[in-house]
Amino acid sequence: MEQTSSLTNEQKIFFMKEALKEAKLAENLNEVPIGALVVFENEIIGRGHNLRETLQLATKHAEMIAIDAASLQQKSFRLENCQLFVTLEPCAMCSGAMILARITEVYFGAADPKGGTAGTLMNLLEEPRFNHRAYVEGGIMSEECGEILTTFFRNLRQKKRLAKKD
């Protein structure tokens, strides 16, 4: 059975802008600027941004934090009929969490050719051998989502070069 998006383009852009706000919160903490949110019935029920460096915990990706917040709000790990928005294509860990949480639709901004598992490197979210599959749509505000990452890493490389000169 072919899945389709339940959202309009205007809704997708609105929610991706909200995910970008989360990415900016991460950036302000010198974290890789990735933001995510979970939506249920057109309402944001979970937000997250990267906290891996801050907390020194490998699992504190934006998506994981947003899924946890949504699960607590819903009082259930089952997030059926929910959409997840994330500024960068999810990694294997986050895609696995989305499958386990039964997220219905996943929208991402920038593709991740080195670690993306929502269609670029591989596609775990639509893998037919799993008991759950999600509708996946990438490229939502991809330029804006990619630019915040490009700028972050450019600045990080520049800081490292300057530190070597000292």
PDB file of C-alpha atoms in Angstrom:
ATOM      1  CA  MET A   1       0.000   0.000   0.000  1.00  0.00           C
ATOM      2  CA  GLU A   2       1.485   3.334  -1.128  1.00  0.00           C
ATOM      3  CA  GLN A   3       1.476   5.974   1.598  1.00  0.00           C
ATOM      4  CA  THR A   4       0.985   9.666   0.857  1.00  0.00           C
ATOM      5  CA  SER A   5       1.426  12.883   2.766  1.00  0.00           C
ATOM      6  CA  SER A   6      -1.469  14.047   4.912  1.00  0.00           C
ATOM      7  CA  LEU A   7      -0.162  17.633   4.999  1.00  0.00           C
ATOM      8  CA  THR A   8      -0.319  20.609   2.670  1.00  0.00           C
ATOM      9  CA  ASN A   9       2.850  22.307   1.437  1.00  0.00           C
ATOM     10  CA  GLU A  10       2.032  25.278   3.685  1.00  0.00           C
ATOM     11  CA  GLN A  11       1.870  22.992   6.736  1.00  0.00           C
ATOM     12  CA  LYS A  12       5.162  21.326   5.804  1.00  0.00           C
ATOM     13  CA  ILE A  13       6.896  24.702   5.502  1.00  0.00           C
ATOM     14  CA  PHE A  14       5.391  25.974   8.762  1.00  0.00           C
ATOM     15  CA  PHE A  15       6.572  22.934  10.721  1.00  0.00           C
ATOM     16  CA  MET A  16      10.017  22.890   9.098  1.00  0.00           C
ATOM     17  CA  LYS A  17      10.432  26.546  10.103  1.00  0.00           C
ATOM     18  CA  GLU A  18       9.668  25.461  13.669  1.00  0.00           C
ATOM     19  CA  ALA A  19      12.276  22.691  13.394  1.00  0.00           C
ATOM     20  CA  LEU A  20      14.769  25.301  12.174  1.00  0.00           C
ATOM     21  CA  LYS A  21      14.065  27.329  15.329  1.00  0.00           C
ATOM     22  CA  GLU A  22      15.137  24.260  17.307  1.00  0.00           C
ATOM     23  CA  ALA A  23      18.271  23.954  15.148  1.00  0.00           C
ATOM     24  CA  LYS A  24      19.156  27.554  16.021  1.00  0.00           C
ATOM     25  CA  LEU A  25      18.829  26.697  19.732  1.00  0.00           C
ATOM     26  CA  ALA A  26      21.364  23.917  19.196  1.00  0.00           C
ATOM     27  CA  GLU A  27      23.653  26.271  17.289  1.00  0.00           C
ATOM     28  CA  ASN A  28      23.545  28.757  20.196  1.00  0.00           C
ATOM     29  CA  LEU A  29      24.925  25.953  22.394  1.00  0.00           C
ATOM     30  CA  ASN A  30      27.712  25.154  19.886  1.00  0.00           C
ATOM     31  CA  GLU A  31      25.907  21.938  19.035  1.00  0.00           C
ATOM     32  CA  VAL A  32      25.511  20.704  15.465  1.00  0.00           C
ATOM     33  CA  PRO A  33      22.424  22.729  14.466  1.00  0.00           C
ATOM     34  CA  ILE A  34      19.763  20.105  13.942  1.00  0.00           C
ATOM     35  CA  GLY A  35      16.193  20.545  15.119  1.00  0.00           C
ATOM     36  CA  ALA A  36      13.198  18.234  15.174  1.00  0.00           C
ATOM     37  CA  LEU A  37       9.588  18.154  16.208  1.00  0.00           C
ATOM     38  CA  VAL A  38       6.687  15.731  16.389  1.00  0.00           C
ATOM     39  CA  VAL A  39       3.246  16.836  15.238  1.00  0.00           C
ATOM     40  CA  PHE A  40      -0.117  15.262  16.079  1.00  0.00           C
ATOM     41  CA  GLU A  41      -3.367  16.603  14.668  1.00  0.00           C
ATOM     42  CA  ASN A  42      -1.601  19.757  13.472  1.00  0.00           C
ATOM     43  CA  GLU A  43      -0.208  20.473  16.962  1.00  0.00           C
ATOM     44  CA  ILE A  44       3.453  20.261  18.003  1.00  0.00           C
ATOM     45  CA  ILE A  45       3.650  17.699  20.812  1.00  0.00           C
ATOM     46  CA  GLY A  46       7.418  17.268  21.006  1.00  0.00           C
ATOM     47  CA  ARG A  47      10.448  19.432  20.249  1.00  0.00           C
ATOM     48  CA  GLY A  48      14.130  18.697  20.288  1.00  0.00           C
ATOM     49  CA  HIS A  49      17.532  19.938  19.236  1.00  0.00           C
ATOM     50  CA  ASN A  50      20.927  18.304  19.387  1.00  0.00           C
ATOM     51  CA  LEU A  51      22.402  18.069  22.882  1.00  0.00           C
ATOM     52  CA  ARG A  52      25.052  15.429  22.232  1.00  0.00           C
ATOM     53  CA  GLU A  53      28.032  17.678  22.972  1.00  0.00           C
ATOM     54  CA  THR A  54      26.380  19.472  25.886  1.00  0.00           C
ATOM     55  CA  LEU A  55      25.364  16.267  27.667  1.00  0.00           C
ATOM     56  CA  GLN A  56      28.113  14.026  26.221  1.00  0.00           C
ATOM     57  CA  LEU A  57      25.485  11.408  25.416  1.00  0.00           C
ATOM     58  CA  ALA A  58      25.500   9.765  21.988  1.00  0.00           C
ATOM     59  CA  THR A  59      21.720   9.321  21.870  1.00  0.00           C
ATOM     60  CA  LYS A  60      20.806  12.974  22.435  1.00  0.00           C
ATOM     61  CA  HIS A  61      19.979  13.688  18.801  1.00  0.00           C
ATOM     62  CA  ALA A  62      17.204  16.180  18.042  1.00  0.00           C
ATOM     63  CA  GLU A  63      14.833  13.451  16.828  1.00  0.00           C
ATOM     64  CA  MET A  64      15.317  11.284  19.919  1.00  0.00           C
ATOM     65  CA  ILE A  65      14.589  14.216  22.228  1.00  0.00           C
ATOM     66  CA  ALA A  66      11.479  15.184  20.229  1.00  0.00           C
ATOM     67  CA  ILE A  67      10.204  11.582  20.227  1.00  0.00           C
ATOM     68  CA  ASP A  68      10.745  11.296  23.994  1.00  0.00           C
ATOM     69  CA  ALA A  69       8.917  14.583  24.615  1.00  0.00           C
ATOM     70  CA  ALA A  70       6.006  13.522  22.393  1.00  0.00           C
ATOM     71  CA  SER A  71       5.782  10.105  24.062  1.00  0.00           C
ATOM     72  CA  LEU A  72       5.653  11.726  27.495  1.00  0.00           C
ATOM     73  CA  GLN A  73       2.988  14.176  26.314  1.00  0.00           C
ATOM     74  CA  GLN A  74       0.902  11.363  24.767  1.00  0.00           C
ATOM     75  CA  LYS A  75       1.631   8.983  27.669  1.00  0.00           C
ATOM     76  CA  SER A  76       2.496   6.323  25.090  1.00  0.00           C
ATOM     77  CA  PHE A  77       5.498   5.240  23.061  1.00  0.00           C
ATOM     78  CA  ARG A  78       3.130   4.683  20.146  1.00  0.00           C
ATOM     79  CA  LEU A  79       3.090   7.873  18.101  1.00  0.00           C
ATOM     80  CA  GLU A  80       0.760   6.610  15.410  1.00  0.00           C
ATOM     81  CA  ASN A  81      -0.762   9.295  13.178  1.00  0.00           C
ATOM     82  CA  CYS A  82       2.122  11.620  14.037  1.00  0.00           C
ATOM     83  CA  GLN A  83       4.518  13.400  11.734  1.00  0.00           C
ATOM     84  CA  LEU A  84       8.167  14.048  12.534  1.00  0.00           C
ATOM     85  CA  PHE A  85      10.032  17.013  11.036  1.00  0.00           C
ATOM     86  CA  VAL A  86      13.812  17.217  11.161  1.00  0.00           C
ATOM     87  CA  THR A  87      16.214  19.629   9.499  1.00  0.00           C
ATOM     88  CA  LEU A  88      18.710  16.900   8.493  1.00  0.00           C
ATOM     89  CA  GLU A  89      17.927  13.441   7.168  1.00  0.00           C
ATOM     90  CA  PRO A  90      17.770  11.002  10.103  1.00  0.00           C
ATOM     91  CA  CYS A  91      20.578   8.592  10.977  1.00  0.00           C
ATOM     92  CA  ALA A  92      20.093   4.856  11.583  1.00  0.00           C
ATOM     93  CA  MET A  93      19.519   5.291  15.339  1.00  0.00           C
ATOM     94  CA  CYS A  94      16.863   7.964  14.861  1.00  0.00           C
ATOM     95  CA  SER A  95      15.174   6.112  12.000  1.00  0.00           C
ATOM     96  CA  GLY A  96      15.040   3.036  14.222  1.00  0.00           C
ATOM     97  CA  ALA A  97      13.397   5.060  16.986  1.00  0.00           C
ATOM     98  CA  MET A  98      10.846   6.382  14.495  1.00  0.00           C
ATOM     99  CA  ILE A  99       9.992   2.836  13.435  1.00  0.00           C
ATOM    100  CA  LEU A 100       9.669   1.699  17.060  1.00  0.00           C
ATOM    101  CA  ALA A 101       7.515   4.743  17.889  1.00  0.00           C
ATOM    102  CA  ARG A 102       5.371   4.020  14.821  1.00  0.00           C
ATOM    103  CA  ILE A 103       5.714   7.558  13.444  1.00  0.00           C
ATOM    104  CA  THR A 104       3.450   7.731  10.386  1.00  0.00           C
ATOM    105  CA  GLU A 105       5.198  10.414   8.314  1.00  0.00           C
ATOM    106  CA  VAL A 106       8.770  11.748   8.308  1.00  0.00           C
ATOM    107  CA  TYR A 107       9.795  15.018   6.673  1.00  0.00           C
ATOM    108  CA  PHE A 108      13.387  16.202   6.475  1.00  0.00           C
ATOM    109  CA  GLY A 109      15.191  19.205   5.083  1.00  0.00           C
ATOM    110  CA  ALA A 110      18.761  18.530   3.965  1.00  0.00           C
ATOM    111  CA  ALA A 111      19.907  15.130   2.743  1.00  0.00           C
ATOM    112  CA  ASP A 112      22.803  13.451   4.567  1.00  0.00           C
ATOM    113  CA  PRO A 113      24.936  11.533   2.056  1.00  0.00           C
ATOM    114  CA  LYS A 114      27.226  10.144   4.786  1.00  0.00           C
ATOM    115  CA  GLY A 115      24.640   8.902   7.256  1.00  0.00           C
ATOM    116  CA  GLY A 116      21.099   9.463   6.003  1.00  0.00           C
ATOM    117  CA  THR A 117      18.817   6.475   6.358  1.00  0.00           C
ATOM    118  CA  ALA A 118      15.635   8.000   4.961  1.00  0.00           C
ATOM    119  CA  GLY A 119      16.542   7.469   1.317  1.00  0.00           C
ATOM    120  CA  THR A 120      20.052   8.801   0.703  1.00  0.00           C
ATOM    121  CA  LEU A 121      22.522   6.229   2.049  1.00  0.00           C
ATOM    122  CA  MET A 122      19.751   3.682   2.640  1.00  0.00           C
ATOM    123  CA  ASN A 123      16.068   3.779   3.534  1.00  0.00           C
ATOM    124  CA  LEU A 124      15.207   2.158   6.845  1.00  0.00           C
ATOM    125  CA  LEU A 125      11.896   4.007   7.193  1.00  0.00           C
ATOM    126  CA  GLU A 126      10.340   2.390   4.140  1.00  0.00           C
ATOM    127  CA  GLU A 127      12.031  -1.007   4.524  1.00  0.00           C
ATOM    128  CA  PRO A 128       9.292  -3.608   3.876  1.00  0.00           C
ATOM    129  CA  ARG A 129      10.862  -6.218   6.188  1.00  0.00           C
ATOM    130  CA  PHE A 130      10.088  -4.108   9.275  1.00  0.00           C
ATOM    131  CA  ASN A 131       6.692  -4.343  10.957  1.00  0.00           C
ATOM    132  CA  HIS A 132       6.188  -0.577  10.511  1.00  0.00           C
ATOM    133  CA  ARG A 133       6.961   1.783   7.657  1.00  0.00           C
ATOM    134  CA  ALA A 134       6.667   5.548   7.446  1.00  0.00           C
ATOM    135  CA  TYR A 135       5.942   7.861   4.575  1.00  0.00           C
ATOM    136  CA  VAL A 136       9.158   9.803   3.867  1.00  0.00           C
ATOM    137  CA  GLU A 137       9.567  13.146   2.140  1.00  0.00           C
ATOM    138  CA  GLY A 138      12.863  14.976   1.936  1.00  0.00           C
ATOM    139  CA  GLY A 139      13.897  18.343   0.626  1.00  0.00           C
ATOM    140  CA  ILE A 140      11.511  20.476   2.688  1.00  0.00           C
ATOM    141  CA  MET A 141      13.282  23.872   2.858  1.00  0.00           C
ATOM    142  CA  SER A 142      16.483  22.022   1.962  1.00  0.00           C
ATOM    143  CA  GLU A 143      18.466  25.185   1.180  1.00  0.00           C
ATOM    144  CA  GLU A 144      17.748  26.782   4.562  1.00  0.00           C
ATOM    145  CA  CYS A 145      18.332  23.514   6.414  1.00  0.00           C
ATOM    146  CA  GLY A 146      21.579  22.869   4.572  1.00  0.00           C
ATOM    147  CA  GLU A 147      22.850  26.436   4.947  1.00  0.00           C
ATOM    148  CA  ILE A 148      22.688  26.439   8.759  1.00  0.00           C
ATOM    149  CA  LEU A 149      24.818  23.263   8.792  1.00  0.00           C
ATOM    150  CA  THR A 150      27.263  24.515   6.155  1.00  0.00           C
ATOM    151  CA  THR A 151      27.792  27.774   8.026  1.00  0.00           C
ATOM    152  CA  PHE A 152      28.225  25.963  11.352  1.00  0.00           C
ATOM    153  CA  PHE A 153      30.904  23.612  10.024  1.00  0.00           C
ATOM    154  CA  ARG A 154      32.671  26.391   8.077  1.00  0.00           C
ATOM    155  CA  ASN A 155      32.899  28.442  11.293  1.00  0.00           C
ATOM    156  CA  LEU A 156      34.040  25.397  13.278  1.00  0.00           C
ATOM    157  CA  ARG A 157      36.857  24.706  10.791  1.00  0.00           C
ATOM    158  CA  GLN A 158      37.895  28.349  10.911  1.00  0.00           C
ATOM    159  CA  LYS A 159      38.013  28.313  14.733  1.00  0.00           C
ATOM    160  CA  LYS A 160      40.200  25.187  14.629  1.00  0.00           C
ATOM    161  CA  ARG A 161      42.570  26.808  12.118  1.00  0.00           C
ATOM    162  CA  LEU A 162      42.863  29.920  14.290  1.00  0.00           C
ATOM    163  CA  ALA A 163      43.461  27.804  17.393  1.00  0.00           C
ATOM    164  CA  LYS A 164      46.374  26.009  15.634  1.00  0.00           C
ATOM    165  CA  LYS A 165      47.989  29.372  14.837  1.00  0.00           C
ATOM    166  CA  ASP A 166      47.992  30.389  18.512  1.00  0.00           C
TER     167      ASP A 166
END
